[in-house]
Tab-separated table of C-alpha atoms and ligand atoms in Angstrom:
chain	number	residue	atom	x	y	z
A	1196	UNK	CA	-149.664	-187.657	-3.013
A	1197	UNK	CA	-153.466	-188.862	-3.830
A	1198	UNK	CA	-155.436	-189.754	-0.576
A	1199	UNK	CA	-155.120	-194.165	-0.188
A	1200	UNK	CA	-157.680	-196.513	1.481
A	1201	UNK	CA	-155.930	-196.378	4.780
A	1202	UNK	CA	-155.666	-192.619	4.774
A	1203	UNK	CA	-159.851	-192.846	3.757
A	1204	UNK	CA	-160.170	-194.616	7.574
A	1205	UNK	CA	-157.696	-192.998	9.228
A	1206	UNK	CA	-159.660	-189.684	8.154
A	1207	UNK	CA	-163.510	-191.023	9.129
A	1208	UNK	CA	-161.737	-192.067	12.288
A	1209	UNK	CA	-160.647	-188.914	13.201
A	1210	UNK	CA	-163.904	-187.270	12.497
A	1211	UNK	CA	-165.499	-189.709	14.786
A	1212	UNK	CA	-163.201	-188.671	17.462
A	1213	UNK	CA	-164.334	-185.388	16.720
A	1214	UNK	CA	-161.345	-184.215	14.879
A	1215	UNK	CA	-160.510	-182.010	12.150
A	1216	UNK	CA	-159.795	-183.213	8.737
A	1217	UNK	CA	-159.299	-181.467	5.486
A	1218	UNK	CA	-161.530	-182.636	2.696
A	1219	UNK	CA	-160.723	-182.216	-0.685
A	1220	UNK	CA	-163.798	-181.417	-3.180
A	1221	UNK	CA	-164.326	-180.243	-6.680
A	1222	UNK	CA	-164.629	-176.744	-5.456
A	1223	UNK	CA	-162.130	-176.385	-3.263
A	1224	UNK	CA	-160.593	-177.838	-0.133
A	1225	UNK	CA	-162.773	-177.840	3.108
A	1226	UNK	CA	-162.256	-178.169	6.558
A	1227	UNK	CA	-164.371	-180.958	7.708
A	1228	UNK	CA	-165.628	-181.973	11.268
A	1229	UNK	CA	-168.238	-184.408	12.349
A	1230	UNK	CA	-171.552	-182.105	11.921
A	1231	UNK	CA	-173.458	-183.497	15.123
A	1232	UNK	CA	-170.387	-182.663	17.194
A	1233	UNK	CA	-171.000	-179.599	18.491
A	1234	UNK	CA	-167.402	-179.403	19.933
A	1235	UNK	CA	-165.979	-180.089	16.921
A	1236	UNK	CA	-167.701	-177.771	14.940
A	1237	UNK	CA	-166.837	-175.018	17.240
A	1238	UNK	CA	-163.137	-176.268	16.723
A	1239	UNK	CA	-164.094	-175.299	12.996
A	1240	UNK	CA	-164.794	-171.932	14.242
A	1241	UNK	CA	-162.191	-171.477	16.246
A	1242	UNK	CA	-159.546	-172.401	13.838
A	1243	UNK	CA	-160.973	-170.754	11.013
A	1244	UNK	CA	-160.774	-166.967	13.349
A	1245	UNK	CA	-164.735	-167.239	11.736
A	1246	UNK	CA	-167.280	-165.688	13.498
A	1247	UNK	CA	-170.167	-168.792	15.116
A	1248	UNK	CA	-173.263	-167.047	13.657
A	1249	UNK	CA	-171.865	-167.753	10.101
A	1250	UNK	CA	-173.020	-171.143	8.962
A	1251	UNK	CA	-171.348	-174.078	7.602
A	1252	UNK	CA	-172.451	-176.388	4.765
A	1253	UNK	CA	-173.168	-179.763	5.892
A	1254	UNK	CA	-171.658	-182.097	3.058
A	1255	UNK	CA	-173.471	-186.155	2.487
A	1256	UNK	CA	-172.256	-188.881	0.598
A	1257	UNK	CA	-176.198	-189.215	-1.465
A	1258	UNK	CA	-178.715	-187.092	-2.078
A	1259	UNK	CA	-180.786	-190.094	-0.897
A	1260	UNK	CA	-179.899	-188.751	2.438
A	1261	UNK	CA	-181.243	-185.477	2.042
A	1262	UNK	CA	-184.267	-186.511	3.847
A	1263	UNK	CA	-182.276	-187.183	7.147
A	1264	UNK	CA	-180.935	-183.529	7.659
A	1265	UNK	CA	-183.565	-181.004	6.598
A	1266	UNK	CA	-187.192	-180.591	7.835
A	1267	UNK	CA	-188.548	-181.117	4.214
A	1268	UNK	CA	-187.933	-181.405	0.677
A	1269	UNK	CA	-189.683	-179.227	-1.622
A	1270	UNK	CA	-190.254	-180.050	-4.678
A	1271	UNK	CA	-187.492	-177.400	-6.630
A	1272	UNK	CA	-185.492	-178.983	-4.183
A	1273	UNK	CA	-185.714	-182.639	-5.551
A	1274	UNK	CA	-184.915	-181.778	-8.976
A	1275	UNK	CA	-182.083	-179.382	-8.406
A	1276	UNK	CA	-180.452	-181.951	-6.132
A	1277	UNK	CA	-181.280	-184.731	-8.652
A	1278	UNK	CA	-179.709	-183.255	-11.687
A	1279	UNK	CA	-176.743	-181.343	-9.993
A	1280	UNK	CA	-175.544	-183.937	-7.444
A	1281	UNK	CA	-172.529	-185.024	-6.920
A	1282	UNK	CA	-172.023	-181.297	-7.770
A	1283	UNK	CA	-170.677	-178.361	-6.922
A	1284	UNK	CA	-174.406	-176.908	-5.929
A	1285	UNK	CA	-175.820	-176.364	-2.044
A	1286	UNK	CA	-179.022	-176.199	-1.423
A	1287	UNK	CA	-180.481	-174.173	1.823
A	1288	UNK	CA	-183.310	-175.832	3.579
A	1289	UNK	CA	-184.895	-176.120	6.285
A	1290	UNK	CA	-183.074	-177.402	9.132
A	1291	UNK	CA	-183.776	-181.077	10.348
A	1292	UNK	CA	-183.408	-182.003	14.058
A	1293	UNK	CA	-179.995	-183.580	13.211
A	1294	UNK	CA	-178.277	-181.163	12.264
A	1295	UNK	CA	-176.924	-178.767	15.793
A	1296	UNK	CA	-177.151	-175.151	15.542
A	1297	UNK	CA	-173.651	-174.362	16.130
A	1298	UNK	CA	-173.280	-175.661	12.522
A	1299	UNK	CA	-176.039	-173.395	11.498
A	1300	UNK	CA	-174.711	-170.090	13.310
A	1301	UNK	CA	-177.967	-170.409	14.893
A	1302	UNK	CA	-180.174	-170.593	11.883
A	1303	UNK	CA	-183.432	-172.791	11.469
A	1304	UNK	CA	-181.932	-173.783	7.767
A	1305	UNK	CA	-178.977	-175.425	6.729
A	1306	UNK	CA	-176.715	-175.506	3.556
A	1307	UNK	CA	-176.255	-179.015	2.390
A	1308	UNK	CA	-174.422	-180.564	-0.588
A	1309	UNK	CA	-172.684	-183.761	-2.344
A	1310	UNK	CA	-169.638	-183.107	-3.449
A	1311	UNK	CA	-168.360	-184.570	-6.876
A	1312	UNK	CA	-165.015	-185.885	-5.684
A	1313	UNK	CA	-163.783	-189.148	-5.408
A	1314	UNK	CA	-162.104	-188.514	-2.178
A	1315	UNK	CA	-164.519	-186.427	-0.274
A	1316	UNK	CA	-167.247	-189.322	-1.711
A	1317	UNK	CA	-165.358	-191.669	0.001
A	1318	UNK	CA	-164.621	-190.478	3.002
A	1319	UNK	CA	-168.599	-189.325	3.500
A	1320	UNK	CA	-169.571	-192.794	2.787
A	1321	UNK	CA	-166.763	-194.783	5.138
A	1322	UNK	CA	-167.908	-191.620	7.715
A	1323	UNK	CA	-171.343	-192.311	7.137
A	1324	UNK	CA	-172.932	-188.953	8.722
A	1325	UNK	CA	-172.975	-185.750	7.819
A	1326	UNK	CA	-169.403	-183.659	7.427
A	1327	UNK	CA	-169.926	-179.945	8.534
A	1328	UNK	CA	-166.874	-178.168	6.265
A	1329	UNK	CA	-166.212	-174.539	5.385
A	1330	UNK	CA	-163.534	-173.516	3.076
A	1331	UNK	CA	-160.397	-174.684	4.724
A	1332	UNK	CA	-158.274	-171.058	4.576
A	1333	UNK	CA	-159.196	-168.429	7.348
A	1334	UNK	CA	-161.676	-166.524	7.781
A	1335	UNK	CA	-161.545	-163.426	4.686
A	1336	UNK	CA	-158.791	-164.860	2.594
A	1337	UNK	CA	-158.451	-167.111	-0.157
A	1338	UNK	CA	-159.896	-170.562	-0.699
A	1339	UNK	CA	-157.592	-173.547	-1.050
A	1340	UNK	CA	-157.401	-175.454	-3.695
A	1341	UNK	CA	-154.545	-178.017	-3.374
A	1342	UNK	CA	-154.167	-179.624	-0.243
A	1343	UNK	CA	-150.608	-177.301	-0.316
A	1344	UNK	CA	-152.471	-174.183	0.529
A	1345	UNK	CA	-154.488	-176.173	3.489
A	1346	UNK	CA	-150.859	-176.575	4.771
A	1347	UNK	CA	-149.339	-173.632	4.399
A	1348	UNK	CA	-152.577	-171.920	5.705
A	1349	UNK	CA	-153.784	-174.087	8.400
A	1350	UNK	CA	-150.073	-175.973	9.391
A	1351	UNK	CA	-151.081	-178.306	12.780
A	1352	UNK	CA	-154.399	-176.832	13.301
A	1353	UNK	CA	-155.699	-179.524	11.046
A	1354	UNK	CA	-155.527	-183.214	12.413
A	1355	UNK	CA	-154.969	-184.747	9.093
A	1356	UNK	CA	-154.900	-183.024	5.694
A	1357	UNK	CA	-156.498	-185.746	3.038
A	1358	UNK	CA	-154.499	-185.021	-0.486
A	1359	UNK	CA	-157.210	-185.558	-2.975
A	1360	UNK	CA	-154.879	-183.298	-5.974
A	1361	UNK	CA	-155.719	-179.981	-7.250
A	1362	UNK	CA	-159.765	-178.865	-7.193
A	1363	UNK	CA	-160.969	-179.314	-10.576
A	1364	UNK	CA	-163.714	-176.406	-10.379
A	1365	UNK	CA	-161.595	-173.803	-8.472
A	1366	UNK	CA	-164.226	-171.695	-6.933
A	1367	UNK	CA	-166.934	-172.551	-4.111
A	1368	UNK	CA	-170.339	-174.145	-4.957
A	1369	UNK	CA	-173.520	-172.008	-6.261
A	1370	UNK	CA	-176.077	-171.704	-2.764
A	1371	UNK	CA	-179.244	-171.987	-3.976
A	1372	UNK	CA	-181.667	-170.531	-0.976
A	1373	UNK	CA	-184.388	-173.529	-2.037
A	1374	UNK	CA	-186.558	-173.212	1.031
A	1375	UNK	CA	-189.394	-172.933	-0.639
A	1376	UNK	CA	-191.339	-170.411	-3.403
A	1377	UNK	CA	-188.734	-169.277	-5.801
A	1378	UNK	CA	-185.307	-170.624	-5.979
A	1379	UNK	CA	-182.715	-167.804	-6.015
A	1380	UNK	CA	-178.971	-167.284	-6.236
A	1381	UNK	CA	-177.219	-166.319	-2.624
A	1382	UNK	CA	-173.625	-166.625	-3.641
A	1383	UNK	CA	-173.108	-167.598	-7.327
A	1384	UNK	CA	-170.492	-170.302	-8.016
A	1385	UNK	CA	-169.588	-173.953	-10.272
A	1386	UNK	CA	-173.221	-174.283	-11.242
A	1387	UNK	CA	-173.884	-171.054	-13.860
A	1388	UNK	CA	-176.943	-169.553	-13.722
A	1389	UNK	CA	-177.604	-170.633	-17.150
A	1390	UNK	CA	-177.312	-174.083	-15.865
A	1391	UNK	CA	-179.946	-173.283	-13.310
A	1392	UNK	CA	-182.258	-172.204	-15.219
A	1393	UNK	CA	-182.248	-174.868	-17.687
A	1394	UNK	CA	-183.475	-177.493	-15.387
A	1395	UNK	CA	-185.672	-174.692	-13.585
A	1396	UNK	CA	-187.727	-173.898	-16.768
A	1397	UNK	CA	-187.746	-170.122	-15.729
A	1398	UNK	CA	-185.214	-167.219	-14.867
A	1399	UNK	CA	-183.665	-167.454	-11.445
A	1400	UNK	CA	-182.635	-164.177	-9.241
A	1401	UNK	CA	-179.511	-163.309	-6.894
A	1402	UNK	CA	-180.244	-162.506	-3.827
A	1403	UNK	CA	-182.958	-163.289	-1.391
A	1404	UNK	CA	-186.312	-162.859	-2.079
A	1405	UNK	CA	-187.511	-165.195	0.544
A	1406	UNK	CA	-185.592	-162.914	2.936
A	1407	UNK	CA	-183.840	-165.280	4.686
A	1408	UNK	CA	-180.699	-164.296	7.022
A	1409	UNK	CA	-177.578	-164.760	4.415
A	1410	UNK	CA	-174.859	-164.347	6.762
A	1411	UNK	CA	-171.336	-164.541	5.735
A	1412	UNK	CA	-172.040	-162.141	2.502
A	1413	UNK	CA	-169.094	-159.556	3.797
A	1414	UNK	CA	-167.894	-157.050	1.231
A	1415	UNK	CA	-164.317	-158.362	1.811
A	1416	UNK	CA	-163.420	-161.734	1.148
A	1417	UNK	CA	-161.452	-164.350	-0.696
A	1418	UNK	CA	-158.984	-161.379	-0.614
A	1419	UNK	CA	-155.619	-162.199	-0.903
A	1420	UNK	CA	-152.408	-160.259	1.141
A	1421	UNK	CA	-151.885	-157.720	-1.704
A	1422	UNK	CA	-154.887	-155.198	-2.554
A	1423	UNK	CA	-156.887	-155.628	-5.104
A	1424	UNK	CA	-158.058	-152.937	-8.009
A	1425	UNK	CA	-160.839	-153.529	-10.685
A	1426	UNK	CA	-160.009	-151.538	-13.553
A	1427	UNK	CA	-160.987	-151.599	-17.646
A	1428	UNK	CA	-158.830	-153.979	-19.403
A	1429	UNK	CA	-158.249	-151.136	-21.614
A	1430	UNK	CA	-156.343	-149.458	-18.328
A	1431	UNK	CA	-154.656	-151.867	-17.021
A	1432	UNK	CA	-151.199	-151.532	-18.636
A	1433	UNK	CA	-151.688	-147.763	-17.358
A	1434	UNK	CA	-152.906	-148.348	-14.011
A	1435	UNK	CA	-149.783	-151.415	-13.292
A	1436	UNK	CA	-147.123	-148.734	-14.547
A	1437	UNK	CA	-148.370	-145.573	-12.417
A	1438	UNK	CA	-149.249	-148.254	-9.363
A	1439	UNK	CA	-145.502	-149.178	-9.981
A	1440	UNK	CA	-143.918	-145.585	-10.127
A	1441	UNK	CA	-145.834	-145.125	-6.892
A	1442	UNK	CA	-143.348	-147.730	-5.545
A	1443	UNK	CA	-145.657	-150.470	-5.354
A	1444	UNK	CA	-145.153	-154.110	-6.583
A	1445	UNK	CA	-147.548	-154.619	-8.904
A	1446	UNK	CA	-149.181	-157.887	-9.958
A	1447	UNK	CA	-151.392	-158.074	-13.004
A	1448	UNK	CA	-153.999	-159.967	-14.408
A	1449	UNK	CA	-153.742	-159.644	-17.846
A	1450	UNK	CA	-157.221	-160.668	-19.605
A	1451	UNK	CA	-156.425	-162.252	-23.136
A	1452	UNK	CA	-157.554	-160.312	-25.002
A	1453	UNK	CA	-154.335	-158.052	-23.676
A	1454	UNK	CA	-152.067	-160.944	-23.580
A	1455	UNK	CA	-149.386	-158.830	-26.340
A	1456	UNK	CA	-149.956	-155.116	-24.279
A	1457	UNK	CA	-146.617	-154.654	-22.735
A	1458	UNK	CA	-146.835	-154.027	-18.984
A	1459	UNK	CA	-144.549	-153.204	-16.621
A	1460	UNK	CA	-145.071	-154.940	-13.523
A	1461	UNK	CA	-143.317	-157.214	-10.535
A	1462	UNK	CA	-145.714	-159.879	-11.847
A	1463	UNK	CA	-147.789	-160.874	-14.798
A	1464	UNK	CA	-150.535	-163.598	-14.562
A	1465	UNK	CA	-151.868	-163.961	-18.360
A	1466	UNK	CA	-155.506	-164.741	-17.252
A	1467	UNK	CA	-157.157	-168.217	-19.465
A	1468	UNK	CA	-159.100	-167.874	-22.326
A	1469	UNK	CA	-161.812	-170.596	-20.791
A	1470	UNK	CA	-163.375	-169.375	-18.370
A	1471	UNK	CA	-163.368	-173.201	-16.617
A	1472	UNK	CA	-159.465	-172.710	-16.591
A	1473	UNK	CA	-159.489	-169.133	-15.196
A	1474	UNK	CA	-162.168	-170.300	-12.375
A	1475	UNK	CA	-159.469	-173.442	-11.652
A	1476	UNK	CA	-156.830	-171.182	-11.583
A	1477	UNK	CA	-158.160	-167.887	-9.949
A	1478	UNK	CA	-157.327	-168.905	-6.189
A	1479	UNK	CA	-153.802	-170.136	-7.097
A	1480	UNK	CA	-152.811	-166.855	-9.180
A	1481	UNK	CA	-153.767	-165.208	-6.468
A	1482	UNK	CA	-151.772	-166.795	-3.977
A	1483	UNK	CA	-148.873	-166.788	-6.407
A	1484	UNK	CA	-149.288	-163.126	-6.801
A	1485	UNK	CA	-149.181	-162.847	-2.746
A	1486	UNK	CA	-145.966	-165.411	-2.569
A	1487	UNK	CA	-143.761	-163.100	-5.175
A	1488	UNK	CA	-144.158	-160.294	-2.847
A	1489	UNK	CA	-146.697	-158.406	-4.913
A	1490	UNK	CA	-148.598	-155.731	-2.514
A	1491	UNK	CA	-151.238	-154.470	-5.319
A	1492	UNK	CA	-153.206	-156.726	-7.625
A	1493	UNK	CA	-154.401	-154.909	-10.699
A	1494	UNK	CA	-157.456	-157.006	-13.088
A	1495	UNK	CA	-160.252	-156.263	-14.631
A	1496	UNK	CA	-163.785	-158.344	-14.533
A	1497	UNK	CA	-164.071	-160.975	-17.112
A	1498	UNK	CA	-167.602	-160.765	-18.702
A	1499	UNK	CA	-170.478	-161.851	-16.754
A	1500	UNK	CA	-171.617	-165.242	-18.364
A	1501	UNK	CA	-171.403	-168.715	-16.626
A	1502	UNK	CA	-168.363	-169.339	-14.976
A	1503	UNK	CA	-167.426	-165.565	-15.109
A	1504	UNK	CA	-170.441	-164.716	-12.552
A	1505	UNK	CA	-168.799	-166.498	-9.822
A	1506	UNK	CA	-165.467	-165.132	-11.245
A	1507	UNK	CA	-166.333	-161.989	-10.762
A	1508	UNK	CA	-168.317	-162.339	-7.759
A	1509	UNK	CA	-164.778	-163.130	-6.079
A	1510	UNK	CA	-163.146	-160.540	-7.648
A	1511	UNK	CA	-165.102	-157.618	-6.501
A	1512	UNK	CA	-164.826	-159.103	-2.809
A	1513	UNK	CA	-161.429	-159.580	-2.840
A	1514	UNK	CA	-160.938	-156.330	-3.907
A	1515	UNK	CA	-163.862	-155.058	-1.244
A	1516	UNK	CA	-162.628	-152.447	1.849
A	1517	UNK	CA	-161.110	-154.362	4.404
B	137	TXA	O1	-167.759	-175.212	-2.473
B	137	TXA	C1	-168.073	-174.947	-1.331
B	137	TXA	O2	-169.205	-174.520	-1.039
B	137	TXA	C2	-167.029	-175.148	-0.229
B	137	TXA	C3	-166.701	-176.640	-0.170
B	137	TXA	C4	-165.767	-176.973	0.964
B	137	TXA	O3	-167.893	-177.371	-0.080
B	137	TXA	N1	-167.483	-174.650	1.020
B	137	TXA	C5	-167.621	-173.326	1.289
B	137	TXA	O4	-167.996	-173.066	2.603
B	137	TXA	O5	-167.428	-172.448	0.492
B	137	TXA	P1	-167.904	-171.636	3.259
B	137	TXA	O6	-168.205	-171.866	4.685
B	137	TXA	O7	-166.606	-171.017	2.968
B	137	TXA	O8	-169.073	-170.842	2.638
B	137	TXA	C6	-170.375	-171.275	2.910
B	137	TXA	C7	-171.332	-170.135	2.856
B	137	TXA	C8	-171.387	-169.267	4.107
B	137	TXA	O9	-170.473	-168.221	4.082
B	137	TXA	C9	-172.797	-168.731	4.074
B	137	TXA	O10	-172.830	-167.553	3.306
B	137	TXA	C10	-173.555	-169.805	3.301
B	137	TXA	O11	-172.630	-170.721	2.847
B	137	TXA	N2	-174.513	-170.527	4.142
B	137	TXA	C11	-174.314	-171.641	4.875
B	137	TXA	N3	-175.426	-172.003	5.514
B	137	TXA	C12	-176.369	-171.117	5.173
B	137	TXA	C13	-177.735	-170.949	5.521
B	137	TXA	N4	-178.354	-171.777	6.355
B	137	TXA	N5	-178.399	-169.907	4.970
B	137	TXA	C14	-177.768	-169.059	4.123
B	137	TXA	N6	-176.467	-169.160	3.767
B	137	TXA	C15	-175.783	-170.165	4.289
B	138	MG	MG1	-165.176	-169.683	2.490
């Protein structure tokens, strides 16, 4: 199952032959390609269905290479990266030479992170440059997070799929737009905002002040097959039942609070009490919900404290208009 030494070389070799290889992280799984390879990276693209002007995140084995791929470290910068890294936090900087614009969708900054697995660690340091890797599902749907999922998603698209077990976070990293001035929150994610601001010293905002181009912030996303619907957790033994007398097959998240409501439904995912075991689990309930057949998803948000931010960040895109 687990990725071995030989599978670590036959991986970095592939990337140096500008192949694609799927990299498992804490987040999730990404699809990986050498990042100074234009060609491959547009192979990312291409296999992805993503649009070009949508950037990628450019992973490293060190923060001691930050220096090599962006134009300059502030200050913010340094710390964030030194308390957070290997972690599941990018930081958006200013684009060094080194780093192509195809990986950028054309931008003058790049996302950059070190990611805290033992696998992906490995395979940056054998690879020694820079690995340009999305999320490894296509474009709009649901992250993977066991290299399973890269399969069934991706199949031969991918050269080599490295098994590094089931993500350990469960949702994507926290992009921090760090390009200078104030830090602030483009897509929230394993690092809480609470967590942020503790080593900050001072509140930090979502969005982007700096007003910097955040492309790839669709309304729809992470969605799985089956359509999703926000309600109360009050309604949602309601909602499931008339959703189901409509002649629909209903999947539910039930929050735990609700864990002994009744509901009638084709499928019932009782959601984790921790919100580190929901996060972990989120992608793959979805999925599950898809696999059984399920063609309407009915949850509720969970509150809106660490790890429930990015929680429900994903929620309200997957249930976005398509
Ligand atoms: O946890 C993660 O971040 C995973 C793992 C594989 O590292 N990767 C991931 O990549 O989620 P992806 O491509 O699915 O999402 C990256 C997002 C883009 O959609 C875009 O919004 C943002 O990062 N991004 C990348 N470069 C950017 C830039 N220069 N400026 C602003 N946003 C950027
Ligand atoms: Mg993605």
């Amino acid at each position: 199952m687990m990725a071995r030494t030989s599978d670590i070389g036959r991986a970095a070799g592939i990337l140096r032959a500008g192949g694609l290889v799927a990299v498992p992280t804490e987040t999730v799984y990404g699809l990986g390609a050498n990042a100074e390879d234009p060609a491959a990276v547009a192979r990312v693209f291409q296999v992805k269905g993503r649009p070009p002007t949508h950037p990628l995140i450019v992973h490293l084995a060190a923060a001691e290479q930050l220096g090599d791929w962006v134009a300059d470290v502030p200050d913010t910068a340094l710390a964030l990266a030194g308390h957070f890294w290997p972690g599941p936090l990018t930081l958006v900087l200013r684009r060094g030479r080194r780093v192509p614009l195809e990986a950028t969708g054309g931008l003058e900054t790049v996302a950059v992170r070190v990611p805290a697995h033992p696998v992906a660690l490995e395979l940056l340091s054998a690879f020694g440059g820079g690995v340009a890797a999305p999320s490894a599902n296509r474009f709009g749907s649901v992250s993977p997070t066991t290299a399973d999922h890269v399969r069934a998603e991706l199949g031969d698209a991918v050269d080599f799929v490295l098994d590094g077990g089931p993500c350990d976070v469960g949702v994507e990293s926290t992009i921090v737009d760090a390009t200078g001035g104030t830090p602030s929150i483009l897509r929230p994610g394993g690092v809480t905002p609470e967590d942020l601001e503790a080593v900050l010293g001072r509140p930090v905002a979502a969005g982007s002040p700096n007003h910097i181009r955040v492309p790839g912030q669709h309304p729809s996303h992470y969605a799985p097959r089956a359509r999703v619907v926000l309600v109360d957790p009050l309604e949602i033994a309601t909602e499931a039942q008339a959703a189901q007398e409509r002649g629909h097959r209903v999947g539910v998240f039930l929050p735990p609070a609700c864990a002994d409501v009744p509901v009638k439904a084709h499928a019932v995912v009782t959601v984790p009490e921790s919100m580190a075991d929901y996060a972990r689990g989120l992608y793959g309930f979805l999925r599950e919900l898809d696999q059984l057949g399920c063609d309407l998803i009915v949850a509720s948000l969970p509150v809106e404290q660490g790890l429930g931010v990015a929680i429900a960040n994903r929620l309200r895109r997957a249930a976005g208009p398509r």
